[in-house]
Structure formats: structure tokens, C-alpha cells
Amino acid sequence: TSVTGVQTCALPIFDPHYPLFGTKLHDLQKECAIEFKQKILEEQIDVGVISPYRAQVQYMRRLIKKKEFFKPYRHLISINTVDGFQGQERDVILISLVRSNTDGQIGFLNDLRRMNVAITRARMKLIIIGDKETLCRHPFYKKLWEYINEED
């Protein structure tokens, strides 16, 4: 399984406590979907999107249902919390680590057992989206980010 990291320090909307939570999420998803559109549709690649926060999961589910752009992909995309993906796998897993703040507070991401579940769900490709500056204050995420940069 290959791993890619996406640095989001300029996108504080990934923190659920940020007042504009979700406003730029659509743009990021749209860019990802456009890039892989043909491959996903032609090869029927199933994609899982994991977030530790139910509010973000609900937002993304509504977005997928509402936006016509995602219609051809709906049957290939599963969105759930970490616990919701336990025991499942997908070809591609995108994990949104959501937290972005100057205090380095990572909330539920402190539960490394859940993170272990999340990062082991991908068959072919794992994409981790997060704010390096916030996450790397924790030793586990610092090592994870270093590993991702070695792989890229």
C-alpha cells in the first residue's frame, strides 16, 4: 500500500471547532475527484473516506448526495467514522485528520488504537490529510509524517 500525505496548514476548516468548518472541504474533494475521475470509473475503484468526527462524516455524506458532480461515484464511495470502518477495507482510503490549531490540540486523534484501524483499511492507496504543524506535536504523528515524506 502506498501512502501520500496532504498538508492542510493553510486550510483551518478541517478543525471542527473552526467557525467555517467544511467550506473549503468541497474544493479539496473536487480536485481529488477530478484527478482520478477516469481511473476510478473505469476500474471501479472503491474509495473510503474516514474522519474521526461524526459531524464531518455527515457533512461529507450530504455533499456527496447533493452535488451532481459526485453522482457517477456514489456507489464507489463510503464515508464513515473510524469505528464505522472497523473490519472493512477499500482500494483507496482517504483519512481526514481534521484538527488544525495553534495549540496542537488533537482531540480524538490521541486514541492511537483508532488511528491504527484507520491506516490499515487501504488495499492500494492511503491518503492522509492533515495539518502537519498541529499533528507533529504528537510523537506518533511526527513519525507518521516523516514516514510519509520518505514514501513520497
Short mmCIF file of N, CA and C in Angstrom, two decimals:
data_model
loop_
_atom_site.label_atom_id
_atom_site.label_comp_id
_atom_site.label_asym_id
_atom_site.label_seq_id
_atom_site.Cartn_x
_atom_site.Cartn_y
_atom_site.Cartn_z
N THR A 1 0.85 -1.18 0.00
CA THR A 1 0.00 0.00 0.00
C THR A 1 0.89 1.24 0.00
N SER A 2 0.70 2.13 -0.95
CA SER A 2 1.46 3.37 -0.95
C SER A 2 0.72 4.41 -0.11
N VAL A 3 1.49 5.37 0.42
CA VAL A 3 0.95 6.38 1.32
C VAL A 3 1.29 7.76 0.79
N THR A 4 0.32 8.66 0.84
CA THR A 4 0.52 10.06 0.45
C THR A 4 -0.02 10.93 1.57
N GLY A 5 0.68 12.01 1.86
CA GLY A 5 0.21 12.99 2.84
C GLY A 5 -0.13 14.29 2.16
N VAL A 6 -1.21 14.91 2.60
CA VAL A 6 -1.62 16.22 2.08
C VAL A 6 -1.60 17.19 3.24
N GLN A 7 -0.74 18.20 3.15
CA GLN A 7 -0.57 19.20 4.21
C GLN A 7 -1.67 20.24 4.10
N THR A 8 -2.37 20.49 5.19
CA THR A 8 -3.51 21.41 5.16
C THR A 8 -3.36 22.59 6.10
N CYS A 9 -2.14 22.96 6.45
CA CYS A 9 -1.99 24.04 7.43
C CYS A 9 -2.65 25.34 6.98
N ALA A 10 -2.79 25.53 5.68
CA ALA A 10 -3.44 26.75 5.18
C ALA A 10 -4.95 26.59 5.13
N LEU A 11 -5.46 25.43 5.53
CA LEU A 11 -6.89 25.17 5.47
C LEU A 11 -7.43 24.87 6.86
N PRO A 12 -7.60 25.87 7.73
CA PRO A 12 -8.05 25.60 9.09
C PRO A 12 -9.47 25.04 9.18
N ILE A 13 -10.15 24.95 8.08
CA ILE A 13 -11.53 24.45 8.08
C ILE A 13 -11.61 22.99 8.47
N PHE A 14 -10.49 22.28 8.52
CA PHE A 14 -10.54 20.88 8.90
C PHE A 14 -10.72 20.69 10.40
N ASP A 15 -10.60 21.73 11.16
CA ASP A 15 -10.84 21.63 12.59
C ASP A 15 -12.33 21.87 12.83
N PRO A 16 -13.03 20.91 13.45
CA PRO A 16 -14.48 21.07 13.61
C PRO A 16 -14.87 22.24 14.51
N HIS A 17 -13.92 22.81 15.23
CA HIS A 17 -14.21 23.95 16.09
C HIS A 17 -14.01 25.28 15.36
N TYR A 18 -13.50 25.22 14.14
CA TYR A 18 -13.30 26.42 13.34
C TYR A 18 -14.66 26.86 12.80
N PRO A 19 -15.00 28.14 12.87
CA PRO A 19 -16.35 28.59 12.52
C PRO A 19 -16.77 28.30 11.07
N LEU A 20 -15.85 28.20 10.16
CA LEU A 20 -16.21 27.95 8.76
C LEU A 20 -16.01 26.49 8.38
N PHE A 21 -16.13 25.59 9.35
CA PHE A 21 -15.91 24.16 9.13
C PHE A 21 -16.61 23.68 7.86
N GLY A 22 -15.82 23.11 6.97
CA GLY A 22 -16.39 22.49 5.77
C GLY A 22 -16.42 23.36 4.53
N THR A 23 -16.13 24.63 4.59
CA THR A 23 -16.32 25.48 3.42
C THR A 23 -15.32 25.19 2.32
N LYS A 24 -14.10 24.81 2.65
CA LYS A 24 -13.12 24.51 1.62
C LYS A 24 -13.00 23.02 1.37
N LEU A 25 -13.67 22.22 2.16
CA LEU A 25 -13.62 20.78 2.00
C LEU A 25 -14.09 20.37 0.62
N HIS A 26 -15.14 21.00 0.13
CA HIS A 26 -15.67 20.69 -1.19
C HIS A 26 -14.61 20.88 -2.26
N ASP A 27 -13.86 21.97 -2.21
CA ASP A 27 -12.84 22.24 -3.21
C ASP A 27 -11.78 21.15 -3.23
N LEU A 28 -11.35 20.72 -2.05
CA LEU A 28 -10.33 19.67 -1.97
C LEU A 28 -10.86 18.35 -2.53
N GLN A 29 -12.08 17.99 -2.16
CA GLN A 29 -12.67 16.75 -2.67
C GLN A 29 -12.86 16.84 -4.18
N LYS A 30 -13.27 17.99 -4.65
CA LYS A 30 -13.49 18.15 -6.09
C LYS A 30 -12.18 17.97 -6.86
N GLU A 31 -11.11 18.57 -6.35
CA GLU A 31 -9.81 18.42 -7.01
C GLU A 31 -9.38 16.97 -7.04
N CYS A 32 -9.54 16.26 -5.92
CA CYS A 32 -9.17 14.84 -5.86
C CYS A 32 -10.01 14.03 -6.84
N ALA A 33 -11.30 14.29 -6.87
CA ALA A 33 -12.20 13.53 -7.74
C ALA A 33 -11.89 13.77 -9.21
N ILE A 34 -11.62 15.01 -9.58
CA ILE A 34 -11.30 15.32 -10.97
C ILE A 34 -10.05 14.58 -11.40
N GLU A 35 -9.04 14.59 -10.56
CA GLU A 35 -7.76 13.97 -10.88
C GLU A 35 -7.90 12.48 -11.15
N PHE A 36 -8.74 11.81 -10.39
CA PHE A 36 -8.86 10.36 -10.51
C PHE A 36 -10.15 9.89 -11.18
N LYS A 37 -10.90 10.82 -11.76
CA LYS A 37 -12.23 10.51 -12.30
C LYS A 37 -12.23 9.30 -13.22
N GLN A 38 -11.47 9.35 -14.29
CA GLN A 38 -11.50 8.27 -15.27
C GLN A 38 -11.03 6.95 -14.67
N LYS A 39 -9.96 6.98 -13.91
CA LYS A 39 -9.43 5.74 -13.34
C LYS A 39 -10.43 5.10 -12.38
N ILE A 40 -11.03 5.91 -11.55
CA ILE A 40 -12.00 5.38 -10.58
C ILE A 40 -13.19 4.76 -11.30
N LEU A 41 -13.70 5.45 -12.30
CA LEU A 41 -14.88 4.95 -13.01
C LEU A 41 -14.55 3.72 -13.87
N GLU A 42 -13.45 3.79 -14.60
CA GLU A 42 -13.09 2.69 -15.49
C GLU A 42 -12.73 1.41 -14.72
N GLU A 43 -11.99 1.56 -13.64
CA GLU A 43 -11.52 0.39 -12.91
C GLU A 43 -12.41 0.04 -11.71
N GLN A 44 -13.48 0.81 -11.49
CA GLN A 44 -14.40 0.56 -10.38
C GLN A 44 -13.65 0.49 -9.05
N ILE A 45 -12.78 1.46 -8.83
CA ILE A 45 -12.01 1.54 -7.59
C ILE A 45 -12.92 2.05 -6.49
N ASP A 46 -12.98 1.29 -5.39
CA ASP A 46 -13.81 1.75 -4.28
C ASP A 46 -12.97 2.59 -3.32
N VAL A 47 -13.59 3.67 -2.86
CA VAL A 47 -12.90 4.67 -2.05
C VAL A 47 -13.60 4.80 -0.71
N GLY A 48 -12.80 4.81 0.34
CA GLY A 48 -13.34 5.06 1.67
C GLY A 48 -12.79 6.36 2.21
N VAL A 49 -13.65 7.16 2.79
CA VAL A 49 -13.24 8.42 3.41
C VAL A 49 -13.52 8.27 4.90
N ILE A 50 -12.46 8.45 5.70
CA ILE A 50 -12.58 8.25 7.14
C ILE A 50 -12.30 9.56 7.87
N SER A 51 -13.17 9.87 8.81
CA SER A 51 -12.97 11.01 9.69
C SER A 51 -13.27 10.56 11.12
N PRO A 52 -12.52 11.06 12.10
CA PRO A 52 -12.84 10.70 13.48
C PRO A 52 -14.06 11.45 14.02
N TYR A 53 -14.58 12.41 13.26
CA TYR A 53 -15.67 13.23 13.75
C TYR A 53 -16.96 13.00 12.97
N ARG A 54 -18.01 12.63 13.67
CA ARG A 54 -19.30 12.35 13.04
C ARG A 54 -19.83 13.57 12.27
N ALA A 55 -19.62 14.77 12.77
CA ALA A 55 -20.11 15.97 12.08
C ALA A 55 -19.48 16.10 10.70
N GLN A 56 -18.20 15.81 10.58
CA GLN A 56 -17.55 15.88 9.28
C GLN A 56 -18.06 14.76 8.37
N VAL A 57 -18.26 13.57 8.91
CA VAL A 57 -18.81 12.45 8.14
C VAL A 57 -20.18 12.84 7.59
N GLN A 58 -21.04 13.38 8.42
CA GLN A 58 -22.38 13.76 7.98
C GLN A 58 -22.32 14.85 6.91
N TYR A 59 -21.43 15.81 7.10
CA TYR A 59 -21.27 16.88 6.11
C TYR A 59 -20.86 16.29 4.76
N MET A 60 -19.86 15.41 4.76
CA MET A 60 -19.37 14.84 3.51
C MET A 60 -20.42 13.96 2.85
N ARG A 61 -21.18 13.21 3.63
CA ARG A 61 -22.26 12.39 3.06
C ARG A 61 -23.30 13.27 2.38
N ARG A 62 -23.69 14.37 3.03
CA ARG A 62 -24.66 15.29 2.42
C ARG A 62 -24.09 15.88 1.12
N LEU A 63 -22.83 16.22 1.14
CA LEU A 63 -22.18 16.79 -0.03
C LEU A 63 -22.21 15.81 -1.20
N ILE A 64 -21.87 14.56 -0.94
CA ILE A 64 -21.86 13.54 -1.99
C ILE A 64 -23.26 13.34 -2.57
N LYS A 65 -24.27 13.34 -1.72
CA LYS A 65 -25.65 13.17 -2.18
C LYS A 65 -26.16 14.39 -2.95
N LYS A 66 -25.76 15.57 -2.50
CA LYS A 66 -26.30 16.82 -3.04
C LYS A 66 -25.66 17.21 -4.37
N LYS A 67 -24.38 17.05 -4.49
CA LYS A 67 -23.65 17.55 -5.66
C LYS A 67 -23.75 16.57 -6.84
N GLU A 68 -24.22 17.09 -7.95
CA GLU A 68 -24.34 16.28 -9.17
C GLU A 68 -22.99 15.74 -9.61
N PHE A 69 -21.94 16.49 -9.35
CA PHE A 69 -20.59 16.08 -9.74
C PHE A 69 -20.26 14.68 -9.25
N PHE A 70 -20.72 14.33 -8.05
CA PHE A 70 -20.36 13.04 -7.44
C PHE A 70 -21.28 11.89 -7.86
N LYS A 71 -22.33 12.17 -8.62
CA LYS A 71 -23.31 11.15 -8.95
C LYS A 71 -22.69 9.87 -9.52
N PRO A 72 -21.76 9.95 -10.49
CA PRO A 72 -21.20 8.70 -11.03
C PRO A 72 -20.35 7.92 -10.02
N TYR A 73 -19.95 8.55 -8.93
CA TYR A 73 -19.07 7.91 -7.96
C TYR A 73 -19.79 7.39 -6.72
N ARG A 74 -21.01 7.78 -6.54
CA ARG A 74 -21.70 7.50 -5.26
C ARG A 74 -21.63 6.04 -4.85
N HIS A 75 -21.78 5.13 -5.78
CA HIS A 75 -21.75 3.71 -5.43
C HIS A 75 -20.35 3.21 -5.09
N LEU A 76 -19.34 4.03 -5.38
CA LEU A 76 -17.95 3.63 -5.12
C LEU A 76 -17.37 4.29 -3.86
N ILE A 77 -18.10 5.23 -3.26
CA ILE A 77 -17.57 6.00 -2.14
C ILE A 77 -18.31 5.64 -0.85
N SER A 78 -17.53 5.30 0.17
CA SER A 78 -18.07 5.07 1.52
C SER A 78 -17.45 6.10 2.43
N ILE A 79 -18.27 6.73 3.26
CA ILE A 79 -17.79 7.74 4.19
C ILE A 79 -18.26 7.33 5.58
N ASN A 80 -17.31 7.25 6.52
CA ASN A 80 -17.69 6.85 7.86
C ASN A 80 -16.63 7.27 8.86
N THR A 81 -16.96 7.08 10.13
CA THR A 81 -16.00 7.31 11.20
C THR A 81 -15.02 6.14 11.23
N VAL A 82 -13.99 6.27 12.03
CA VAL A 82 -13.01 5.20 12.19
C VAL A 82 -13.72 3.92 12.65
N ASP A 83 -14.56 4.05 13.66
CA ASP A 83 -15.27 2.88 14.18
C ASP A 83 -16.16 2.24 13.11
N GLY A 84 -16.73 3.06 12.24
CA GLY A 84 -17.59 2.56 11.18
C GLY A 84 -16.86 1.74 10.13
N PHE A 85 -15.55 1.93 10.02
CA PHE A 85 -14.75 1.18 9.04
C PHE A 85 -14.08 -0.05 9.64
N GLN A 86 -14.24 -0.28 10.92
CA GLN A 86 -13.61 -1.44 11.54
C GLN A 86 -14.05 -2.72 10.82
N GLY A 87 -13.08 -3.55 10.45
CA GLY A 87 -13.35 -4.80 9.77
C GLY A 87 -13.58 -4.68 8.27
N GLN A 88 -13.47 -3.48 7.71
CA GLN A 88 -13.68 -3.26 6.27
C GLN A 88 -12.39 -2.80 5.62
N GLU A 89 -12.32 -2.93 4.31
CA GLU A 89 -11.21 -2.42 3.51
C GLU A 89 -11.78 -1.75 2.27
N ARG A 90 -11.00 -0.86 1.68
CA ARG A 90 -11.32 -0.24 0.40
C ARG A 90 -10.03 -0.16 -0.41
N ASP A 91 -10.17 -0.02 -1.73
CA ASP A 91 -8.97 0.12 -2.57
C ASP A 91 -8.18 1.36 -2.16
N VAL A 92 -8.88 2.47 -2.01
CA VAL A 92 -8.26 3.74 -1.63
C VAL A 92 -8.94 4.22 -0.35
N ILE A 93 -8.13 4.62 0.61
CA ILE A 93 -8.65 5.22 1.84
C ILE A 93 -8.10 6.64 1.95
N LEU A 94 -8.99 7.58 2.18
CA LEU A 94 -8.61 8.97 2.44
C LEU A 94 -8.99 9.25 3.89
N ILE A 95 -8.01 9.59 4.71
CA ILE A 95 -8.26 9.88 6.12
C ILE A 95 -8.11 11.38 6.34
N SER A 96 -9.14 11.98 6.85
CA SER A 96 -9.10 13.40 7.20
C SER A 96 -8.80 13.52 8.69
N LEU A 97 -7.63 14.03 9.01
CA LEU A 97 -7.24 14.17 10.42
C LEU A 97 -7.73 15.47 11.03
N VAL A 98 -8.53 16.19 10.35
CA VAL A 98 -9.34 17.33 10.75
C VAL A 98 -8.74 18.40 11.63
N ARG A 99 -7.96 18.09 12.62
CA ARG A 99 -7.54 19.09 13.59
C ARG A 99 -6.50 20.04 13.02
N SER A 100 -6.72 21.34 13.24
CA SER A 100 -5.80 22.37 12.81
C SER A 100 -5.95 23.55 13.77
N ASN A 101 -4.94 23.71 14.62
CA ASN A 101 -4.99 24.82 15.57
C ASN A 101 -3.59 25.14 16.07
N THR A 102 -3.42 26.31 16.60
CA THR A 102 -2.10 26.74 17.06
C THR A 102 -1.70 26.12 18.39
N ASP A 103 -2.65 25.50 19.10
CA ASP A 103 -2.36 24.90 20.40
C ASP A 103 -1.87 23.46 20.30
N GLY A 104 -1.95 22.85 19.11
CA GLY A 104 -1.54 21.46 18.95
C GLY A 104 -2.51 20.47 19.57
N GLN A 105 -3.74 20.88 19.80
CA GLN A 105 -4.76 20.00 20.37
C GLN A 105 -5.28 19.07 19.28
N ILE A 106 -5.25 17.75 19.55
CA ILE A 106 -5.67 16.81 18.51
C ILE A 106 -6.88 15.96 18.88
N GLY A 107 -7.48 16.21 20.04
CA GLY A 107 -8.74 15.56 20.39
C GLY A 107 -8.72 14.05 20.28
N PHE A 108 -9.72 13.50 19.54
CA PHE A 108 -9.86 12.05 19.38
C PHE A 108 -8.64 11.40 18.73
N LEU A 109 -7.83 12.19 18.03
CA LEU A 109 -6.66 11.62 17.36
C LEU A 109 -5.63 11.10 18.36
N ASN A 110 -5.79 11.43 19.64
CA ASN A 110 -4.92 10.88 20.68
C ASN A 110 -5.12 9.38 20.87
N ASP A 111 -6.26 8.85 20.44
CA ASP A 111 -6.54 7.42 20.57
C ASP A 111 -5.86 6.69 19.41
N LEU A 112 -4.65 6.21 19.65
CA LEU A 112 -3.85 5.60 18.59
C LEU A 112 -4.41 4.25 18.13
N ARG A 113 -5.21 3.60 18.95
CA ARG A 113 -5.84 2.35 18.51
C ARG A 113 -6.79 2.63 17.35
N ARG A 114 -7.51 3.73 17.43
CA ARG A 114 -8.42 4.09 16.34
C ARG A 114 -7.62 4.47 15.09
N MET A 115 -6.52 5.16 15.28
CA MET A 115 -5.69 5.53 14.14
C MET A 115 -5.14 4.28 13.47
N ASN A 116 -4.77 3.28 14.27
CA ASN A 116 -4.29 2.03 13.70
C ASN A 116 -5.36 1.39 12.82
N VAL A 117 -6.60 1.41 13.28
CA VAL A 117 -7.71 0.88 12.47
C VAL A 117 -7.79 1.66 11.16
N ALA A 118 -7.74 2.98 11.24
CA ALA A 118 -7.91 3.82 10.05
C ALA A 118 -6.82 3.58 9.01
N ILE A 119 -5.57 3.54 9.44
CA ILE A 119 -4.48 3.45 8.46
C ILE A 119 -4.29 2.05 7.89
N THR A 120 -4.99 1.07 8.43
CA THR A 120 -4.85 -0.29 7.90
C THR A 120 -6.04 -0.72 7.05
N ARG A 121 -6.88 0.21 6.60
CA ARG A 121 -8.06 -0.12 5.80
C ARG A 121 -7.81 -0.11 4.29
N ALA A 122 -6.68 0.43 3.83
CA ALA A 122 -6.44 0.61 2.39
C ALA A 122 -5.77 -0.62 1.77
N ARG A 123 -6.29 -1.04 0.62
CA ARG A 123 -5.67 -2.13 -0.13
C ARG A 123 -4.55 -1.62 -1.05
N MET A 124 -4.78 -0.46 -1.71
CA MET A 124 -3.83 0.03 -2.71
C MET A 124 -3.21 1.38 -2.37
N LYS A 125 -3.99 2.28 -1.82
CA LYS A 125 -3.51 3.65 -1.63
C LYS A 125 -4.12 4.24 -0.36
N LEU A 126 -3.27 4.85 0.45
CA LEU A 126 -3.70 5.55 1.65
C LEU A 126 -3.33 7.02 1.50
N ILE A 127 -4.32 7.90 1.65
CA ILE A 127 -4.09 9.34 1.57
C ILE A 127 -4.49 9.93 2.91
N ILE A 128 -3.54 10.59 3.55
CA ILE A 128 -3.79 11.19 4.86
C ILE A 128 -3.76 12.70 4.71
N ILE A 129 -4.86 13.34 5.09
CA ILE A 129 -4.97 14.79 5.01
C ILE A 129 -4.92 15.34 6.42
N GLY A 130 -4.00 16.27 6.64
CA GLY A 130 -3.89 16.84 7.97
C GLY A 130 -2.94 18.02 8.03
N ASP A 131 -3.01 18.73 9.11
CA ASP A 131 -2.16 19.89 9.35
C ASP A 131 -0.89 19.42 10.07
N LYS A 132 0.20 19.42 9.35
CA LYS A 132 1.49 18.96 9.88
C LYS A 132 1.87 19.69 11.16
N GLU A 133 1.66 20.99 11.17
CA GLU A 133 2.07 21.79 12.33
C GLU A 133 1.32 21.39 13.60
N THR A 134 0.05 21.08 13.47
CA THR A 134 -0.74 20.64 14.63
C THR A 134 -0.40 19.21 15.00
N LEU A 135 -0.43 18.32 14.01
CA LEU A 135 -0.27 16.89 14.26
C LEU A 135 1.12 16.51 14.76
N CYS A 136 2.15 17.13 14.22
CA CYS A 136 3.52 16.72 14.54
C CYS A 136 3.98 17.10 15.95
N ARG A 137 3.12 17.73 16.70
CA ARG A 137 3.44 17.97 18.11
C ARG A 137 3.28 16.68 18.92
N HIS A 138 2.58 15.71 18.34
CA HIS A 138 2.42 14.40 18.97
C HIS A 138 3.47 13.46 18.36
N PRO A 139 4.21 12.70 19.17
CA PRO A 139 5.30 11.85 18.65
C PRO A 139 4.86 10.85 17.57
N PHE A 140 3.69 10.24 17.74
CA PHE A 140 3.22 9.27 16.74
C PHE A 140 3.03 9.93 15.38
N TYR A 141 2.34 11.06 15.36
CA TYR A 141 2.05 11.72 14.09
C TYR A 141 3.30 12.33 13.48
N LYS A 142 4.24 12.71 14.30
CA LYS A 142 5.53 13.21 13.77
C LYS A 142 6.23 12.07 13.02
N LYS A 143 6.29 10.89 13.62
CA LYS A 143 6.91 9.74 12.95
C LYS A 143 6.12 9.34 11.69
N LEU A 144 4.81 9.40 11.78
CA LEU A 144 3.97 9.07 10.62
C LEU A 144 4.26 10.05 9.48
N TRP A 145 4.32 11.34 9.78
CA TRP A 145 4.59 12.34 8.74
C TRP A 145 5.97 12.13 8.14
N GLU A 146 6.97 11.78 8.97
CA GLU A 146 8.31 11.50 8.45
C GLU A 146 8.27 10.30 7.52
N TYR A 147 7.54 9.26 7.90
CA TYR A 147 7.41 8.07 7.06
C TYR A 147 6.75 8.40 5.72
N ILE A 148 5.69 9.20 5.77
CA ILE A 148 5.00 9.59 4.55
C ILE A 148 5.95 10.34 3.62
N ASN A 149 6.73 11.25 4.17
CA ASN A 149 7.66 12.02 3.34
C ASN A 149 8.74 11.13 2.74
N GLU A 150 9.16 10.08 3.43
CA GLU A 150 10.12 9.13 2.87
C GLU A 150 9.49 8.38 1.70
N GLU A 151 8.20 8.02 1.82
CA GLU A 151 7.49 7.27 0.79
C GLU A 151 7.24 8.11 -0.45
N ASP A 152 6.92 9.42 -0.25
CA ASP A 152 6.63 10.30 -1.39
C ASP A 152 7.91 10.50 -2.17
#
